[in-house]
Coordinates of C-alpha atoms and ligand atoms in Angstrom, one line a residue:
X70 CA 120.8 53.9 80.7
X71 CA 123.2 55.0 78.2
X72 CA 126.8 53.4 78.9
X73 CA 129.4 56.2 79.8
X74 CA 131.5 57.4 77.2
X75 CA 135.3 58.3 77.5
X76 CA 136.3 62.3 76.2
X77 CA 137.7 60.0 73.6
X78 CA 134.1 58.9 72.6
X79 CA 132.7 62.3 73.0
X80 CA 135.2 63.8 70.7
X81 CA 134.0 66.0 67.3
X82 CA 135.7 63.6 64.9
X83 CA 136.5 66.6 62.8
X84 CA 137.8 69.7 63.1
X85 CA 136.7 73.3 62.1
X86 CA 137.9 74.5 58.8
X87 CA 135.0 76.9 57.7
X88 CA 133.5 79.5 60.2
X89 CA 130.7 82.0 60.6
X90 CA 130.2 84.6 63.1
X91 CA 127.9 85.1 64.6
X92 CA 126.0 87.8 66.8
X93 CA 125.8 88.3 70.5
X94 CA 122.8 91.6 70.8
X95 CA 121.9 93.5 74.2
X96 CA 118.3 92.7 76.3
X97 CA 116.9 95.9 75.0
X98 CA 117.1 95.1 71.3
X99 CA 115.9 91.6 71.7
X100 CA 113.0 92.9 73.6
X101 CA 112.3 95.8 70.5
X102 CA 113.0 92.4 68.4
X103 CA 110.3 89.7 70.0
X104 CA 107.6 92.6 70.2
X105 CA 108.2 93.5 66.6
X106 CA 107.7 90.3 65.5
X107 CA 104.6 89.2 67.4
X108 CA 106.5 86.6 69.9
X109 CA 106.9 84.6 67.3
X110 CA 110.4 83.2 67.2
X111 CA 109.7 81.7 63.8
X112 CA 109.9 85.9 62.6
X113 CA 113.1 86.7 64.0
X114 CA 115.2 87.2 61.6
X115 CA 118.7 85.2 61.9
X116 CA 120.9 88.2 62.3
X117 CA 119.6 88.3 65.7
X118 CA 120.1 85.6 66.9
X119 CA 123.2 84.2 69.3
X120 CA 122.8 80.5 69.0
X121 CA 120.1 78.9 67.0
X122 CA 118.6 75.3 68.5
X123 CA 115.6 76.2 66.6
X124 CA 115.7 72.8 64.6
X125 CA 118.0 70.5 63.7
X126 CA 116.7 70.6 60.2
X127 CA 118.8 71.5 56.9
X128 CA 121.0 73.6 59.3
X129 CA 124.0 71.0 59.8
X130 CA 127.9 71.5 58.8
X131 CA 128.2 69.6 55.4
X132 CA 131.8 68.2 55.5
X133 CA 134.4 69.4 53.1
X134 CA 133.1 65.8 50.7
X135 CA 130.0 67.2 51.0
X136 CA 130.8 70.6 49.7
X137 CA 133.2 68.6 46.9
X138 CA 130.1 66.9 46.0
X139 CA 128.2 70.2 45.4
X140 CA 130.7 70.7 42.8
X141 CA 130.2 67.9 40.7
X142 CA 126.4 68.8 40.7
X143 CA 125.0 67.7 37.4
X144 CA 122.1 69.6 36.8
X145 CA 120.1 67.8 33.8
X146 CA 116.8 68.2 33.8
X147 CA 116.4 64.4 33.5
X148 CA 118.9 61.5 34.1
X149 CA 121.2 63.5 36.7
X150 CA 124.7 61.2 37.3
X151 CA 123.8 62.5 41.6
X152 CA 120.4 60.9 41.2
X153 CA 121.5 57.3 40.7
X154 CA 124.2 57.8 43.2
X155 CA 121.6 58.8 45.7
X156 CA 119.5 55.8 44.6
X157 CA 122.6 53.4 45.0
X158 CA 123.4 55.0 48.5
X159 CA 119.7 53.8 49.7
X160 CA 120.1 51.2 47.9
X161 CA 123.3 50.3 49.9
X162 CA 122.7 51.5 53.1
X163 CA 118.8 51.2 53.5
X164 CA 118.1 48.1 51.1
X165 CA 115.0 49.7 49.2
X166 CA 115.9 49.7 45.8
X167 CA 113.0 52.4 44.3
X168 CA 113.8 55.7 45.6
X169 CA 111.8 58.7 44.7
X170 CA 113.8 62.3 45.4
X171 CA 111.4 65.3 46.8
X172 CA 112.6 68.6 48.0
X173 CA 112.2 68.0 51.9
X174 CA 110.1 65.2 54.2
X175 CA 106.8 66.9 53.9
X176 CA 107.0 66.9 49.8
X177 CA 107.6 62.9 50.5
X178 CA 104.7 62.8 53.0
X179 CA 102.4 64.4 50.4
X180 CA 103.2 62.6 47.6
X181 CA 103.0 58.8 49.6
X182 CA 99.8 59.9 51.5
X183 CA 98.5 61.0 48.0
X184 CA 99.1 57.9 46.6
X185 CA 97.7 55.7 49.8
X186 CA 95.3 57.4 51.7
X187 CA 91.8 57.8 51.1
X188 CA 89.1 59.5 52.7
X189 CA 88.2 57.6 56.5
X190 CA 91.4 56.2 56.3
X191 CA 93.9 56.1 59.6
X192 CA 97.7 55.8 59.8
X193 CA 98.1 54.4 63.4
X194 CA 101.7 55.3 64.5
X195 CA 104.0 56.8 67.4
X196 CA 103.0 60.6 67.2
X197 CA 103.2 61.3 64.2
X198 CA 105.3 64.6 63.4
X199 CA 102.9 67.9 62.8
X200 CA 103.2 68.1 58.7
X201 CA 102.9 64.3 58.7
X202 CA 99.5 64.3 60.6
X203 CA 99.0 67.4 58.9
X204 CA 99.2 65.6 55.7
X205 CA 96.9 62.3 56.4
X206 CA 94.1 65.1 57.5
X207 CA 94.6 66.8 54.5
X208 CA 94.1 63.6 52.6
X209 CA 90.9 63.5 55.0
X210 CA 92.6 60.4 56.9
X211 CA 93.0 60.0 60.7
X212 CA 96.7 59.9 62.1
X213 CA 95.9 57.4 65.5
X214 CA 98.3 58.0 68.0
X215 CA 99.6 54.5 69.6
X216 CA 102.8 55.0 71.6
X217 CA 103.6 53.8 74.8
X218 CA 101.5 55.3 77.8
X219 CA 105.5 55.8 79.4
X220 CA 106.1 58.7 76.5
X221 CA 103.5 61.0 78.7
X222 CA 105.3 60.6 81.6
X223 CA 108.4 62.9 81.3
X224 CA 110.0 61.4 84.7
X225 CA 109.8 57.7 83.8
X226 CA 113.3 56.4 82.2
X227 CA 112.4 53.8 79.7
X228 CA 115.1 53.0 77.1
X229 CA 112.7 53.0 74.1
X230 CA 109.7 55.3 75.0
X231 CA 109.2 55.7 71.1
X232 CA 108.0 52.2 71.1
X233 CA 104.3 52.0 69.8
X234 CA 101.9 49.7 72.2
X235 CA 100.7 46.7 70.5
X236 CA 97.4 46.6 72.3
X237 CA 96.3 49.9 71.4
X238 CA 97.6 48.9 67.4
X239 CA 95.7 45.8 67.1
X240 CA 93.2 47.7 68.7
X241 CA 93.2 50.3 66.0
X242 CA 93.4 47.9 63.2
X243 CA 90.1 46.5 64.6
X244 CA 88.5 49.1 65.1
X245 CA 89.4 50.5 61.7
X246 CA 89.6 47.1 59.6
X247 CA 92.8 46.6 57.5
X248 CA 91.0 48.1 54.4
X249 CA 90.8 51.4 56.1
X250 CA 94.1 51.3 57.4
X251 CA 96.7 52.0 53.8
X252 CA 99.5 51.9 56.3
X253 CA 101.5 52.0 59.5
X254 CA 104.0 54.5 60.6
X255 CA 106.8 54.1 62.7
X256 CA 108.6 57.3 63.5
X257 CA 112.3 57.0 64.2
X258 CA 113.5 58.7 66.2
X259 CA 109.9 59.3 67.7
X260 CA 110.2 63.7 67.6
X261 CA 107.0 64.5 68.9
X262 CA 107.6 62.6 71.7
X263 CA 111.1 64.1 72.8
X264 CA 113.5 62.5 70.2
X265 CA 112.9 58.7 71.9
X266 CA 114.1 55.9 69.9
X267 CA 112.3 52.8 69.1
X268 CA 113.5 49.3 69.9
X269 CA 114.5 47.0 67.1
X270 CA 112.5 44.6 69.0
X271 CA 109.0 46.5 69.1
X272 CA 109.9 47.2 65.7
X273 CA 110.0 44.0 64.6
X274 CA 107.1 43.3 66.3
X275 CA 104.8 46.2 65.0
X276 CA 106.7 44.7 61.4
X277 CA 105.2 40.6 62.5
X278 CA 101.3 42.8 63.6
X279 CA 101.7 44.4 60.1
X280 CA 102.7 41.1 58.1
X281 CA 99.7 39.3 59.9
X282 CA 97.0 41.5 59.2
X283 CA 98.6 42.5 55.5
X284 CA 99.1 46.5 56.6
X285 CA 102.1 47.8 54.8
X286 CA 105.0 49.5 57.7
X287 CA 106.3 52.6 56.6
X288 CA 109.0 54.8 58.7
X289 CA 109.4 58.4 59.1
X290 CA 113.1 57.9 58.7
X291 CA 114.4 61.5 59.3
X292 CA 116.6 60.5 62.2
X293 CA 117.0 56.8 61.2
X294 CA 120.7 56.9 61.9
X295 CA 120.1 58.5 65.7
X296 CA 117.3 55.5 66.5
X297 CA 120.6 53.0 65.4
X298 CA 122.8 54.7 67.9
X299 CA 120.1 53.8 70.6
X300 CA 119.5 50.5 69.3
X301 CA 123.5 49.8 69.6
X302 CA 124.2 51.2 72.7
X303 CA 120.4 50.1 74.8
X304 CA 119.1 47.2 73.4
X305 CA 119.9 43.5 74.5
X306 CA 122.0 41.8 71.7
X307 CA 123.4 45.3 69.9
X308 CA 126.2 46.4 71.4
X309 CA 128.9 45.0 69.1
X310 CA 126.9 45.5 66.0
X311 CA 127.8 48.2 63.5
X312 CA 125.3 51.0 63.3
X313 CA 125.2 49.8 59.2
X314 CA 124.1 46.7 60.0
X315 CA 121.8 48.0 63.0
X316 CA 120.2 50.3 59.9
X317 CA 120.1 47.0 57.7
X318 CA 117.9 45.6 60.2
X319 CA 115.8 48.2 61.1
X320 CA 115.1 48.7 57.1
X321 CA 114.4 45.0 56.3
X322 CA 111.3 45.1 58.4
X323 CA 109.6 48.1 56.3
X324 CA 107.9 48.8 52.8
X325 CA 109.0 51.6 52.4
X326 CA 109.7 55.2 53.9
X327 CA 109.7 58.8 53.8
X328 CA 112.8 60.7 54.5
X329 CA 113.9 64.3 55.2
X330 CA 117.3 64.5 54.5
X331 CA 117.8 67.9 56.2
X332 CA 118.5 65.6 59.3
X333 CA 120.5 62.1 59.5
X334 CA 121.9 63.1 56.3
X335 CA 123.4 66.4 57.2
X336 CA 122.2 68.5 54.3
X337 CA 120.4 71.7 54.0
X338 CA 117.7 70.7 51.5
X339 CA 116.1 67.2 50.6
X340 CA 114.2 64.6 50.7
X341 CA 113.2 61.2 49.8
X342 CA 110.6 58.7 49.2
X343 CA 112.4 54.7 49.3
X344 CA 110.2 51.5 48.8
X345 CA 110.7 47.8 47.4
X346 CA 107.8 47.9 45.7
X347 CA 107.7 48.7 42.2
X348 CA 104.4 49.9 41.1
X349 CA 104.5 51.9 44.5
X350 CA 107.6 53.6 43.0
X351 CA 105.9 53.6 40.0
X352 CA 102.5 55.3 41.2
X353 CA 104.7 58.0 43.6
X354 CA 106.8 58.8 40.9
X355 CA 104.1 59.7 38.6
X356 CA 102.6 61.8 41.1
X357 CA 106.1 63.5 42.6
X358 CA 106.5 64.9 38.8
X359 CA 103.2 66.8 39.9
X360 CA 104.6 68.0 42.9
X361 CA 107.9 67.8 43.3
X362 CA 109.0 67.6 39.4
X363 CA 110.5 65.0 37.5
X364 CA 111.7 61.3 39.4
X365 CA 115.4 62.0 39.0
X366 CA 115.9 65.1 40.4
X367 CA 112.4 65.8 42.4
X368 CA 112.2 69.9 43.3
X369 CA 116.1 69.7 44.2
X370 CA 119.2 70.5 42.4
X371 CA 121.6 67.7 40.7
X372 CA 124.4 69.3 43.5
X373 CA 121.6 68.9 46.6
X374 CA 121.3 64.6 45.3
X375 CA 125.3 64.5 45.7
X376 CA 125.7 66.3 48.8
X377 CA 122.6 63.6 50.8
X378 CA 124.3 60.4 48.8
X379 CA 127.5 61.5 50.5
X380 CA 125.5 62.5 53.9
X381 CA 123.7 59.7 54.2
X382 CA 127.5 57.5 54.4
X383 CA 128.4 60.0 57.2
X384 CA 125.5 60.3 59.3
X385 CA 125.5 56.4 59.9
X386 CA 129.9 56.6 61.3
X387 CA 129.6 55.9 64.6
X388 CA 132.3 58.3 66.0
X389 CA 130.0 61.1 64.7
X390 CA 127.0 59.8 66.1
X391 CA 128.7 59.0 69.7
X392 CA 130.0 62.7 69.4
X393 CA 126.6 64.3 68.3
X394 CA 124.5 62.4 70.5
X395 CA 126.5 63.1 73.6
X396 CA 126.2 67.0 73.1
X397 CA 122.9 66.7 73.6
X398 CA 122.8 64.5 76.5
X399 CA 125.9 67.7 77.9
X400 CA 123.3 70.2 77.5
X401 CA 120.6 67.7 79.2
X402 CA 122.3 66.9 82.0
X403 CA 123.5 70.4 82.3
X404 CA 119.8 72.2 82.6
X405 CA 119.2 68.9 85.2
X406 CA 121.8 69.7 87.6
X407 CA 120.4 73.5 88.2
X408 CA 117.0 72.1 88.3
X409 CA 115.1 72.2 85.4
X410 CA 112.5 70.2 84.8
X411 CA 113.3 67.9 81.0
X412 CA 112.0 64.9 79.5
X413 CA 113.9 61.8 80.2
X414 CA 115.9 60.2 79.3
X415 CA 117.4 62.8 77.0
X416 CA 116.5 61.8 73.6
X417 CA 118.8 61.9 70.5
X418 CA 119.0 65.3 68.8
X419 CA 117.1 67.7 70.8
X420 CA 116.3 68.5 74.9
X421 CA 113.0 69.0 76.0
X422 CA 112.0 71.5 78.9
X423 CA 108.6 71.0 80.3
X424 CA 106.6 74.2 79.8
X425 CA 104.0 73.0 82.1
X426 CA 106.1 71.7 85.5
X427 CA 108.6 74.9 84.9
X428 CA 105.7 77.3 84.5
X429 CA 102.9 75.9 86.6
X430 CA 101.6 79.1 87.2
X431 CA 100.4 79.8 83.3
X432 CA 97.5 78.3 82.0
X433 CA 98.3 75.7 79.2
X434 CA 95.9 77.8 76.8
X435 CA 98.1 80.9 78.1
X436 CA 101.2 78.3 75.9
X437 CA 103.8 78.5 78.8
X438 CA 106.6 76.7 76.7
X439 CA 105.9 78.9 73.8
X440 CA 106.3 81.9 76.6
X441 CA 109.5 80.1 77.5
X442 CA 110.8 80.2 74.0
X443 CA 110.2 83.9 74.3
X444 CA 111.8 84.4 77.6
X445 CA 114.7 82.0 76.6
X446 CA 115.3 84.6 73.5
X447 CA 115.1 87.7 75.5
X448 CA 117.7 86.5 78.3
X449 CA 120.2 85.4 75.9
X450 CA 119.8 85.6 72.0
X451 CA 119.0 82.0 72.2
X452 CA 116.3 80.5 69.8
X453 CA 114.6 77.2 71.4
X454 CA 111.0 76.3 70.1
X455 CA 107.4 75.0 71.4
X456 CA 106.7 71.7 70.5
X457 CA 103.4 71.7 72.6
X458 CA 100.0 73.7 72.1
X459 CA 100.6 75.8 69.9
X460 CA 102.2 73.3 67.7
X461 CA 99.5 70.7 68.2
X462 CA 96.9 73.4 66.8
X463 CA 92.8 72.6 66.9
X464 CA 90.8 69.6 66.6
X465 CA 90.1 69.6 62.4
X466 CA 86.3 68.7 63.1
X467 CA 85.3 70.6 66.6
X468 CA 87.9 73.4 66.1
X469 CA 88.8 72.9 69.8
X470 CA 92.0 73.5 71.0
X471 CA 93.7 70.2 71.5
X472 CA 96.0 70.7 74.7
X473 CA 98.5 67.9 74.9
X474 CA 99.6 66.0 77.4
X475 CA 103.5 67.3 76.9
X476 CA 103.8 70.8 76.7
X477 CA 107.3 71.7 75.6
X478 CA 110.2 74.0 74.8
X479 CA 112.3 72.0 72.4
X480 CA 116.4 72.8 72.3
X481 CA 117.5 71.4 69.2
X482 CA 120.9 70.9 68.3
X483 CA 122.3 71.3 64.8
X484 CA 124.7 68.7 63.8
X485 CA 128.5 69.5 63.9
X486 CA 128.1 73.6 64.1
X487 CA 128.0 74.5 67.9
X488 CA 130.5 73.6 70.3
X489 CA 130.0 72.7 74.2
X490 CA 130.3 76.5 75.4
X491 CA 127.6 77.2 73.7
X492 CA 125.5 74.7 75.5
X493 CA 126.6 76.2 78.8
X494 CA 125.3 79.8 77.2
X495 CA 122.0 78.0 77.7
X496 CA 122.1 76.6 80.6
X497 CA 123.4 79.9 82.7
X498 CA 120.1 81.7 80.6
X499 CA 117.5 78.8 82.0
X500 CA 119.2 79.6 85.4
X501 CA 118.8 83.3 85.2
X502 CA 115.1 82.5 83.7
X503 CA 114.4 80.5 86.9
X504 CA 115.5 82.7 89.6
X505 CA 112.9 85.5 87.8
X506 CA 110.0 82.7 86.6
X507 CA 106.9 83.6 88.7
X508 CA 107.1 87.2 87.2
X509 CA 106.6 85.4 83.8
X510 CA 103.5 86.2 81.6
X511 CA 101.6 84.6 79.3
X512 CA 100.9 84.9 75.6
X513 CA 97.2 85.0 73.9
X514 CA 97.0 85.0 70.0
X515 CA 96.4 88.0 68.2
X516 CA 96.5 86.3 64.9
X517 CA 95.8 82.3 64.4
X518 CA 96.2 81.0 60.9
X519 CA 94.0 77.4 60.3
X520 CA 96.4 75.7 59.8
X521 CA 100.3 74.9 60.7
X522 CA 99.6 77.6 63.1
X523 CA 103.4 77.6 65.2
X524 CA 105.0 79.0 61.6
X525 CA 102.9 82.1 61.0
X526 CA 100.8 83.4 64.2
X527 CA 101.5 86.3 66.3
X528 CA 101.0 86.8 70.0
X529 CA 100.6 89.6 73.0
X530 CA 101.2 89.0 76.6
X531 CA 98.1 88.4 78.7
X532 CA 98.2 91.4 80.5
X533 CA 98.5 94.0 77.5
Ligands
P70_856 C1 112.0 69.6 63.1 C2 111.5 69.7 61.7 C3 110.6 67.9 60.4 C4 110.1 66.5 60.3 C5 110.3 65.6 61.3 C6 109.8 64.3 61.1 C7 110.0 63.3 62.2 C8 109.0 64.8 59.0 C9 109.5 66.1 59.1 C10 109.3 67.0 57.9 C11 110.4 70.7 61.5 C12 110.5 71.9 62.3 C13 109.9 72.1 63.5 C14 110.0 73.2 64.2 C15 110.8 74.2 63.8 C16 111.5 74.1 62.5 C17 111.3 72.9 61.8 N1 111.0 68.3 61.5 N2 109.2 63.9 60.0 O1 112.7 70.5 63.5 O2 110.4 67.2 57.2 O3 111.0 69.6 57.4 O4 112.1 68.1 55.7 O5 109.7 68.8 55.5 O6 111.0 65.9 62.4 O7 111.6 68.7 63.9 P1 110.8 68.5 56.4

């Protein structure tokens, strides 16, 4: 599905300068560790841990222009020089010429969803990301999932499983009506669903439903830049494009979007809010200085504005995405030749194991890719994360446990910090974790917070 690559291709198009050790700790002290902290591998503090694929977000290698940028931070309370270079790099890269800074992807989720949503309202979209549904239900609106009936099926290879179904949108607007309905999100790349990009096509024709029925489109942009990569080397028409003018496209179909920078843009803090529209800008700006503080520096420092203008120009180069995207697919295909059950195809910045088909034997309310995290952890140091039950948390009105279709261990791969050894690290761990797995245990909670759940509960094993 995705064209072979030459080493060439593959190649970092950078070398190390800067390095950081880090830890490699026995079995017996990770085991002390994981029970200290409640099985929670959100508590474990970093110092032990080997190799990190907790997220891919705000934990990327800025480049040594990045780090230049940070000095040239100009940290004025109002009118920062960074600000307008960050608005000029959307400007230029993304075409939306209102941009609105806030200190990561959820402040610009609040802050929109503040300003559009009101109560019985619904965002239809491609599964939503948690804090983004997690926002629309704290603005008492409805996030409607609409993706493609092929993202539940982790064995079908479809190019574009992020693509939303436009039956079940109309459907939705219907149902709904287009004053109940303040806008429609496109996530790209589509996390929740295993890092699956969306097709410029089904974008374009989400954009066309959105344009008929007068619904603004909005994008959860985080991994924009990842979603162009697809576009450019799966879809029909593509191939010799530039990702920039991939991006161009992609952009010129939306209002508007939110943007955590901490991803495509390679930088440990930030975020944005873009649109065309003026007295959007003007309404989100007014409330971001609640929230986030005042428009030209919104909750981040002068040197944080520099460092995502400049990231935003490197996370769209094509040698570093060919590079960063094919890591992942190493590690992928790695954990499929011993065996391991993952989504596919292998998505953009992340591999996802599924809990359920590798641990048939625990109960999905006993969270058996949260209990693989765990296990993951105690065989090798290595931090992956559950992007399944536990994650999804209760039903808002029926307080039911919501039990998703994918159940998954998520390996997420930071950009431009580990190197392809350290994928093999994970890959001999998931073999060592299969040859043991029927002897694996469940986890119940022994402390559930209401909401957000994943960051802050604690667990024991079943049979304590
Ligand atoms: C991740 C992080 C954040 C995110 C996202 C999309 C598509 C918005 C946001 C919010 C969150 C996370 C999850 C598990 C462990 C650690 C961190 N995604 N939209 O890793 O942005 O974090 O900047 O507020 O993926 O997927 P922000």
């Amino acid at each position: 599905m995705t064209k072979k690559l030459s080493a060439m291709d593959r190649a970092e198009p950078f070398k190390i300068k800067v390095v950081e050790f880090i830890k490699k700790t026995t079995r017996d002290y990770r085991e002390k560790k994981i029970k200290e902290v409640g099985y929670n591998v959100f508590f474990l503090t970093s110092d032990d841990i080997f190799i990190d694929l907790l997220t891919d977000s705000g934990v990327g290698a800025m480049s040594d222009n990045q780090w230049a940028g940070i000095m040239v931070g100009d940290e004025t309370y109002a009118g920062s020089r960074n600000f307008y270079h960050l608005k000029e790099a959307v400007r230029d890269i993304m075409g939306f010429p209102y941009t609105v800074p806030t200190h990561q992807g959820r402040g610009a989720e609040n802050v929109l969803d503040r300003v559009l949503i009101r109560e019985g309202d619904a965002v239809p979209g491609n599964k939503h990301f948690d804090t983004t549904k997690a926002h629309i239900e704290d603005k008492k609106g409805t996030a409607v999932d609409v993706t493609i009936d092929e993202v539940y099926e982790p064995e079908t290879l479809h190019p574009f499983k992020g693509n939303l179904d436009l039956k079940k949108l109309e459907k939705v607007i219907q149902k709904y009506g287009k004053e109940r309905i303040p806008y429609i999100l496109i996530t790209i790349t589509c996390n929740s669903g295993g890092g699956q990009p969306v097709s410029m096509e089904n974008i374009r024709q989400v954009h066309e439903m959105a344009r008929e029925y007068g619904i603004p489109l909005f994008y959860d942009a985080a991994r924009f830049a990842e979603n162009a990569w697809f576009i450019k080397q799966r879809e029909k028409g593509y191939e010799d494009r530039p990702i920039r003018e991939i991006v161009g496209e992609m952009m010129s179909y939306a209002d508007g979007l939110t943007m955590s920078a901490k991803k495509d843009a390679i930088v440990n803090i930030g975020g944005f809010i873009a649109m065309r529209d003026k007295e959007l800008y003007q309404k989100c700006a007014a409330m971001g200085v609640l929230f986030e503080g005042f428009p030209t520096y919104g909750g981040l420092a002068g040197r944080d504005l520099e460092a995502i203008a400049r990231g935003l120009y490197e996370g769209i180069r094509l040698d570093y995405l060919t590079s960063r995207i094919s890591q992942t697919h190493y590690l992928g295909n790695g954990l499929k030749d011993i065996g391991i059950p993952i989504i596919n195809p292998i998505g953009g910045h992340a591999v996802y194991v599924d809990g359920k088909k590798f641990l048939p034997h625990i109960p999905q309310t006993q969270f058996p890719s949260w209990t693989l995290s765990v296990e993951l952890y105690l065989e090798s140091g290595v931090r992956g994360v559950e992007i399944g039950t536990i994650l999804e948390g209760r039903d808002p009105k029926t307080g039911k446990e919501r039990l998703p279709r994918l159940d998954m261990m998520r390996l997420t791969i930071p950009r431009r910090v580990y190197t392809n050894n350290h994928m093999d690290v994970v890959v001999e761990a998931m073999e060592a974790i299969k040859a043991r797995k029927d002897d694996i245990v469940g986890l119940r909670f022994d402390y559930e917070p209401p909401v957000l759940r994943h960051f802050l509960c604690t667990l024991e094993r079943v049979n304590e």
